[in-house]
Amino acid sequence: MADPTLEVHPDFASNAYCIVREALMGSFNENAEQSIDRLNTTWDAEHDTHVEAWNLQREAEQRERDEEQERLKEAKAEKERKDAEKKKPKISDFNERRAPPSTIDPRPSQYAIQKISTFDFVELWYFSPEGCSDTICNQKSQADDAFGLTNSHDILTLCPIAAVKASRLARFDHDLSFSEMLQAKNLFLCQIKQHVWPSKHINALAEFFWNLENHPIRNNENGDTITLTYASHIRRQWHDDLKNNVGDAFNIVLINE
């Protein structure tokens, strides 16, 4: 509909409306002035009706625009609320009837956790009582917002510096005592299970350590040292073969006599 407020009032007294005036004069027995008044009154009434309808349409269109803007505003606000909700730290629920555990496993360093989460070799020392104590000391001194780069599968990843920095106190497996190794391997096996290592690999390592602990060579002079040296080098080699991803790594369970 065109805007009726822009319409120009016709001049019904002009020659252009002469025929219309004469028709009205004949039909209603009016003079020229009366017929002009009738035309003006009729046009004004029809014009006012068009203007009212136009205004109602404009108001309806404006309401629709306002409602659409409000809907978009609410949708934007809801999206922002959901995005903010996603970014908020989450905390799980807890069981009100469940008592605390009787024992709590020592917590190894982020460096050790990062290593096992990427299936890399890591020294058992990090899972020993000494290694876990060192973790507690370092947590007090390292900044939580310090970051460094780590390389996993040829991909550089930004990680907390504690996850990429080895401890200066760490010792090779063959430098541990046999009792230290046995203590450390227990926590090590627990940690790789928590970090969803394949059951085949977890079971193989568990049997590997059992075979070492019960191997008859330990009864010989320097038997523990020999066993630890073997374990240290063979476990590292096993990880190297696994990382090569050839699918044909040796079975670490089998002790090479």
mmCIF file of C-alpha atoms in Angstrom:
data_model
loop_
_atom_site.group_PDB
_atom_site.id
_atom_site.type_symbol
_atom_site.label_atom_id
_atom_site.label_comp_id
_atom_site.label_asym_id
_atom_site.label_seq_id
_atom_site.Cartn_x
_atom_site.Cartn_y
_atom_site.Cartn_z
ATOM 1 C CA MET A 1 0.000 0.000 0.000
ATOM 2 C CA ALA A 2 1.273 3.450 -0.972
ATOM 3 C CA ASP A 3 1.505 6.058 1.766
ATOM 4 C CA PRO A 4 -1.887 7.876 1.623
ATOM 5 C CA THR A 5 -0.535 10.802 3.632
ATOM 6 C CA LEU A 6 1.387 11.769 0.517
ATOM 7 C CA GLU A 7 -1.772 11.987 -1.608
ATOM 8 C CA VAL A 8 -2.671 15.465 -2.913
ATOM 9 C CA HIS A 9 -6.274 16.590 -2.417
ATOM 10 C CA PRO A 10 -7.949 16.835 -5.849
ATOM 11 C CA ASP A 11 -9.322 20.163 -7.060
ATOM 12 C CA PHE A 12 -12.908 19.124 -7.749
ATOM 13 C CA ALA A 13 -13.728 22.653 -8.981
ATOM 14 C CA SER A 14 -11.329 22.271 -11.915
ATOM 15 C CA ASN A 15 -12.379 21.407 -15.454
ATOM 16 C CA ALA A 16 -10.953 17.893 -14.999
ATOM 17 C CA TYR A 17 -13.947 17.031 -12.773
ATOM 18 C CA CYS A 18 -16.597 18.855 -14.801
ATOM 19 C CA ILE A 19 -18.286 15.639 -16.000
ATOM 20 C CA VAL A 20 -18.339 14.232 -12.439
ATOM 21 C CA ARG A 21 -19.886 17.436 -11.073
ATOM 22 C CA GLU A 22 -22.582 17.484 -13.732
ATOM 23 C CA ALA A 23 -23.433 13.827 -13.050
ATOM 24 C CA LEU A 24 -23.849 14.555 -9.333
ATOM 25 C CA MET A 25 -25.863 17.694 -10.048
ATOM 26 C CA GLY A 26 -28.249 15.642 -12.162
ATOM 27 C CA SER A 27 -28.489 12.726 -9.757
ATOM 28 C CA PHE A 28 -28.937 14.696 -6.540
ATOM 29 C CA ASN A 29 -30.540 17.864 -7.941
ATOM 30 C CA GLU A 30 -27.645 19.936 -6.658
ATOM 31 C CA ASN A 31 -25.867 23.020 -7.854
ATOM 32 C CA ALA A 32 -22.167 23.086 -8.761
ATOM 33 C CA GLU A 33 -21.041 24.219 -5.314
ATOM 34 C CA GLN A 34 -23.005 21.446 -3.582
ATOM 35 C CA SER A 35 -21.584 18.777 -5.907
ATOM 36 C CA ILE A 36 -18.049 20.021 -5.189
ATOM 37 C CA ASP A 37 -18.736 19.840 -1.437
ATOM 38 C CA ARG A 38 -20.069 16.279 -1.873
ATOM 39 C CA LEU A 39 -16.889 15.253 -3.765
ATOM 40 C CA ASN A 40 -14.635 16.826 -1.135
ATOM 41 C CA THR A 41 -16.531 15.161 1.717
ATOM 42 C CA THR A 42 -16.449 11.771 0.003
ATOM 43 C CA TRP A 43 -12.732 12.026 -0.803
ATOM 44 C CA ASP A 44 -11.860 13.211 2.702
ATOM 45 C CA ALA A 45 -13.734 10.307 4.309
ATOM 46 C CA GLU A 46 -12.106 7.747 2.041
ATOM 47 C CA HIS A 47 -8.715 9.378 2.521
ATOM 48 C CA ASP A 48 -9.075 9.298 6.330
ATOM 49 C CA THR A 49 -9.949 5.586 6.116
ATOM 50 C CA HIS A 50 -6.829 4.908 4.032
ATOM 51 C CA VAL A 51 -4.662 6.935 6.420
ATOM 52 C CA GLU A 52 -6.022 5.053 9.445
ATOM 53 C CA ALA A 53 -5.438 1.704 7.735
ATOM 54 C CA TRP A 54 -1.933 2.845 6.761
ATOM 55 C CA ASN A 55 -1.113 3.884 10.312
ATOM 56 C CA LEU A 56 -2.427 0.598 11.699
ATOM 57 C CA GLN A 57 -0.276 -1.301 9.196
ATOM 58 C CA ARG A 58 2.776 0.752 10.071
ATOM 59 C CA GLU A 59 2.192 0.139 13.799
ATOM 60 C CA ALA A 60 1.796 -3.596 13.187
ATOM 61 C CA GLU A 61 4.998 -3.694 11.133
ATOM 62 C CA GLN A 62 6.825 -1.718 13.828
ATOM 63 C CA ARG A 63 5.603 -4.149 16.500
ATOM 64 C CA GLU A 64 6.854 -7.070 14.399
ATOM 65 C CA ARG A 65 10.249 -5.370 14.009
ATOM 66 C CA ASP A 66 10.399 -4.628 17.733
ATOM 67 C CA GLU A 67 9.421 -8.214 18.588
ATOM 68 C CA GLU A 68 12.025 -9.586 16.162
ATOM 69 C CA GLN A 69 14.711 -7.321 17.635
ATOM 70 C CA GLU A 70 13.705 -8.409 21.133
ATOM 71 C CA ARG A 71 13.792 -12.070 20.051
ATOM 72 C CA LEU A 72 17.265 -11.608 18.540
ATOM 73 C CA LYS A 73 18.398 -9.762 21.658
ATOM 74 C CA GLU A 74 17.108 -12.553 23.903
ATOM 75 C CA ALA A 75 18.663 -15.217 21.656
ATOM 76 C CA LYS A 76 22.002 -13.398 21.784
ATOM 77 C CA ALA A 77 21.771 -13.047 25.555
ATOM 78 C CA GLU A 78 20.917 -16.760 25.886
ATOM 79 C CA LYS A 79 23.854 -17.729 23.669
ATOM 80 C CA GLU A 80 26.186 -15.524 25.709
ATOM 81 C CA ARG A 81 24.820 -17.083 28.907
ATOM 82 C CA LYS A 82 25.366 -20.616 27.577
ATOM 83 C CA ASP A 83 28.869 -19.728 26.335
ATOM 84 C CA ALA A 84 29.708 -18.249 29.729
ATOM 85 C CA GLU A 85 28.280 -21.345 31.411
ATOM 86 C CA LYS A 86 30.512 -23.578 29.293
ATOM 87 C CA LYS A 87 33.577 -21.555 30.302
ATOM 88 C CA LYS A 88 32.778 -21.693 33.994
ATOM 89 C CA PRO A 89 34.780 -24.230 35.967
ATOM 90 C CA LYS A 90 32.791 -27.385 36.628
ATOM 91 C CA ILE A 91 32.781 -29.381 39.816
ATOM 92 C CA SER A 92 31.315 -32.864 40.140
ATOM 93 C CA ASP A 93 28.780 -33.883 42.738
ATOM 94 C CA PHE A 94 29.729 -36.056 45.713
ATOM 95 C CA ASN A 95 28.160 -38.948 47.575
ATOM 96 C CA GLU A 96 27.030 -37.735 51.004
ATOM 97 C CA ARG A 97 27.135 -41.273 52.411
ATOM 98 C CA ARG A 98 30.574 -42.236 51.105
ATOM 99 C CA ALA A 99 33.388 -42.009 53.633
ATOM 100 C CA PRO A 100 36.916 -40.846 52.651
ATOM 101 C CA PRO A 101 39.327 -43.573 51.508
ATOM 102 C CA SER A 102 41.434 -45.342 54.102
ATOM 103 C CA THR A 103 44.581 -44.704 52.071
ATOM 104 C CA ILE A 104 45.534 -42.122 49.466
ATOM 105 C CA ASP A 105 48.045 -42.956 46.760
ATOM 106 C CA PRO A 106 51.064 -40.650 46.512
ATOM 107 C CA ARG A 107 50.806 -38.164 43.679
ATOM 108 C CA PRO A 108 53.562 -38.217 41.045
ATOM 109 C CA SER A 109 54.705 -35.096 39.222
ATOM 110 C CA GLN A 110 52.955 -33.527 36.246
ATOM 111 C CA TYR A 111 56.046 -34.415 34.241
ATOM 112 C CA ALA A 112 55.527 -38.122 34.989
ATOM 113 C CA ILE A 113 51.787 -37.900 34.329
ATOM 114 C CA GLN A 114 52.437 -36.176 30.998
ATOM 115 C CA LYS A 115 54.854 -38.941 30.030
ATOM 116 C CA ILE A 116 52.471 -41.789 30.770
ATOM 117 C CA SER A 117 49.517 -39.973 29.183
ATOM 118 C CA THR A 118 51.463 -39.940 25.900
ATOM 119 C CA PHE A 119 52.719 -43.529 26.411
ATOM 120 C CA ASP A 120 56.304 -42.343 26.707
ATOM 121 C CA PHE A 121 59.029 -43.918 28.816
ATOM 122 C CA VAL A 122 59.415 -42.399 32.257
ATOM 123 C CA GLU A 123 61.768 -43.391 35.059
ATOM 124 C CA LEU A 124 60.220 -45.320 37.940
ATOM 125 C CA TRP A 125 61.878 -42.886 40.373
ATOM 126 C CA TYR A 126 59.022 -40.428 39.758
ATOM 127 C CA PHE A 127 56.641 -42.962 41.315
ATOM 128 C CA SER A 128 58.831 -43.714 44.331
ATOM 129 C CA PRO A 129 58.272 -42.077 47.728
ATOM 130 C CA GLU A 130 61.288 -39.854 47.070
ATOM 131 C CA GLY A 131 59.944 -38.800 43.676
ATOM 132 C CA CYS A 132 56.496 -38.009 45.064
ATOM 133 C CA SER A 133 58.049 -35.982 47.901
ATOM 134 C CA ASP A 134 60.046 -34.019 45.346
ATOM 135 C CA THR A 135 56.775 -33.278 43.536
ATOM 136 C CA ILE A 136 55.328 -31.704 46.674
ATOM 137 C CA CYS A 137 58.390 -29.491 47.093
ATOM 138 C CA ASN A 138 58.312 -28.372 43.459
ATOM 139 C CA GLN A 139 54.604 -27.568 43.592
ATOM 140 C CA LYS A 140 55.363 -25.009 46.266
ATOM 141 C CA SER A 141 58.011 -23.276 44.157
ATOM 142 C CA GLN A 142 56.708 -23.431 40.584
ATOM 143 C CA ALA A 143 54.312 -20.862 39.168
ATOM 144 C CA ASP A 144 50.996 -22.339 38.070
ATOM 145 C CA ASP A 145 50.825 -20.068 35.008
ATOM 146 C CA ALA A 146 54.249 -20.967 33.586
ATOM 147 C CA PHE A 147 54.099 -22.880 30.295
ATOM 148 C CA GLY A 148 56.469 -24.753 28.004
ATOM 149 C CA LEU A 149 56.405 -26.789 24.788
ATOM 150 C CA THR A 150 56.290 -30.566 24.535
ATOM 151 C CA ASN A 151 56.603 -32.716 21.420
ATOM 152 C CA SER A 152 54.272 -35.694 21.066
ATOM 153 C CA HIS A 153 53.911 -37.572 17.781
ATOM 154 C CA ASP A 154 55.677 -34.684 16.000
ATOM 155 C CA ILE A 155 53.087 -32.212 17.323
ATOM 156 C CA LEU A 156 54.138 -29.312 19.531
ATOM 157 C CA THR A 157 51.793 -28.729 22.469
ATOM 158 C CA LEU A 158 51.763 -25.936 25.038
ATOM 159 C CA CYS A 159 51.818 -27.421 28.553
ATOM 160 C CA PRO A 160 52.486 -26.208 32.099
ATOM 161 C CA ILE A 161 56.234 -26.018 32.674
ATOM 162 C CA ALA A 162 55.892 -28.614 35.427
ATOM 163 C CA ALA A 163 54.682 -31.099 32.807
ATOM 164 C CA VAL A 164 57.769 -30.739 30.601
ATOM 165 C CA LYS A 165 60.550 -30.170 33.114
ATOM 166 C CA ALA A 166 62.319 -33.241 34.475
ATOM 167 C CA SER A 167 63.409 -33.282 38.086
ATOM 168 C CA ARG A 168 67.122 -32.713 38.688
ATOM 169 C CA LEU A 169 66.913 -35.373 41.407
ATOM 170 C CA ALA A 170 65.539 -38.105 39.138
ATOM 171 C CA ARG A 171 67.496 -41.375 38.997
ATOM 172 C CA PHE A 172 67.714 -44.097 36.399
ATOM 173 C CA ASP A 173 65.861 -47.313 37.171
ATOM 174 C CA HIS A 174 69.139 -49.184 37.594
ATOM 175 C CA ASP A 175 70.237 -46.641 40.209
ATOM 176 C CA LEU A 176 67.292 -47.491 42.459
ATOM 177 C CA SER A 177 67.433 -50.114 45.146
ATOM 178 C CA PHE A 178 65.348 -53.180 44.454
ATOM 179 C CA SER A 179 62.896 -52.264 47.213
ATOM 180 C CA GLU A 180 62.560 -48.745 45.747
ATOM 181 C CA MET A 181 61.819 -50.253 42.364
ATOM 182 C CA LEU A 182 59.123 -52.519 43.819
ATOM 183 C CA GLN A 183 57.476 -49.590 45.606
ATOM 184 C CA ALA A 184 57.633 -47.367 42.532
ATOM 185 C CA LYS A 185 56.265 -49.961 40.084
ATOM 186 C CA ASN A 186 53.091 -50.358 42.174
ATOM 187 C CA LEU A 187 52.174 -46.675 41.827
ATOM 188 C CA PHE A 188 53.355 -46.705 38.209
ATOM 189 C CA LEU A 189 50.937 -49.550 37.361
ATOM 190 C CA CYS A 190 48.090 -47.746 39.127
ATOM 191 C CA GLN A 191 48.774 -44.553 37.185
ATOM 192 C CA ILE A 192 48.921 -46.151 33.734
ATOM 193 C CA LYS A 193 45.634 -47.889 34.507
ATOM 194 C CA GLN A 194 44.042 -44.559 35.461
ATOM 195 C CA HIS A 195 45.309 -43.033 32.220
ATOM 196 C CA VAL A 196 43.615 -45.748 30.185
ATOM 197 C CA TRP A 197 46.565 -47.654 28.849
ATOM 198 C CA PRO A 198 45.538 -50.770 26.895
ATOM 199 C CA SER A 199 44.893 -53.731 29.196
ATOM 200 C CA LYS A 200 47.332 -55.820 27.166
ATOM 201 C CA HIS A 201 50.173 -53.413 27.905
ATOM 202 C CA ILE A 202 49.251 -52.994 31.594
ATOM 203 C CA ASN A 203 49.107 -56.752 32.113
ATOM 204 C CA ALA A 204 52.393 -57.224 30.273
ATOM 205 C CA LEU A 205 54.175 -54.694 32.499
ATOM 206 C CA ALA A 206 52.650 -56.188 35.643
ATOM 207 C CA GLU A 207 53.872 -59.648 34.634
ATOM 208 C CA PHE A 208 57.243 -58.198 33.629
ATOM 209 C CA PHE A 209 57.785 -56.771 37.107
ATOM 210 C CA TRP A 210 56.554 -59.988 38.735
ATOM 211 C CA ASN A 211 59.024 -62.006 36.669
ATOM 212 C CA LEU A 212 61.840 -59.676 37.702
ATOM 213 C CA GLU A 213 60.918 -59.879 41.371
ATOM 214 C CA ASN A 214 60.836 -63.682 41.304
ATOM 215 C CA HIS A 215 63.721 -64.357 38.919
ATOM 216 C CA PRO A 216 66.299 -66.846 40.330
ATOM 217 C CA ILE A 217 69.197 -64.620 39.275
ATOM 218 C CA ARG A 218 68.407 -62.432 42.265
ATOM 219 C CA ASN A 219 69.831 -65.178 44.483
ATOM 220 C CA ASN A 220 73.277 -64.643 42.934
ATOM 221 C CA GLU A 221 75.838 -62.092 44.015
ATOM 222 C CA ASN A 222 74.879 -58.699 42.570
ATOM 223 C CA GLY A 223 71.662 -60.344 41.328
ATOM 224 C CA ASP A 224 69.492 -57.336 42.161
ATOM 225 C CA THR A 225 71.865 -54.996 40.366
ATOM 226 C CA ILE A 226 71.866 -57.215 37.282
ATOM 227 C CA THR A 227 68.058 -57.454 37.345
ATOM 228 C CA LEU A 228 67.619 -53.696 37.736
ATOM 229 C CA THR A 229 70.063 -52.970 34.910
ATOM 230 C CA TYR A 230 68.250 -55.399 32.634
ATOM 231 C CA ALA A 231 64.862 -53.926 33.554
ATOM 232 C CA SER A 232 66.031 -50.348 33.070
ATOM 233 C CA HIS A 233 67.367 -50.884 29.562
ATOM 234 C CA ILE A 234 64.754 -53.363 28.327
ATOM 235 C CA ARG A 235 61.768 -51.259 29.411
ATOM 236 C CA ARG A 236 63.180 -48.172 27.705
ATOM 237 C CA GLN A 237 63.836 -50.183 24.529
ATOM 238 C CA TRP A 238 60.293 -51.576 24.661
ATOM 239 C CA HIS A 239 58.870 -48.054 24.779
ATOM 240 C CA ASP A 240 61.110 -46.975 21.895
ATOM 241 C CA ASP A 241 59.836 -49.886 19.799
ATOM 242 C CA LEU A 242 56.230 -49.090 20.686
ATOM 243 C CA LYS A 243 56.697 -45.439 19.739
ATOM 244 C CA ASN A 244 58.003 -46.483 16.319
ATOM 245 C CA ASN A 245 54.472 -47.765 15.737
ATOM 246 C CA VAL A 246 55.559 -50.752 13.647
ATOM 247 C CA GLY A 247 53.168 -53.099 15.468
ATOM 248 C CA ASP A 248 55.903 -55.683 15.988
ATOM 249 C CA ALA A 249 57.507 -54.657 19.294
ATOM 250 C CA PHE A 250 58.945 -57.480 21.381
ATOM 251 C CA ASN A 251 57.066 -59.047 24.293
ATOM 252 C CA ILE A 252 58.505 -57.481 27.449
ATOM 253 C CA VAL A 253 57.100 -60.343 29.546
ATOM 254 C CA LEU A 254 59.631 -62.764 28.092
ATOM 255 C CA ILE A 255 62.889 -62.504 30.035
ATOM 256 C CA ASN A 256 65.916 -62.824 27.756
ATOM 257 C CA GLU A 257 68.213 -65.168 29.653
#
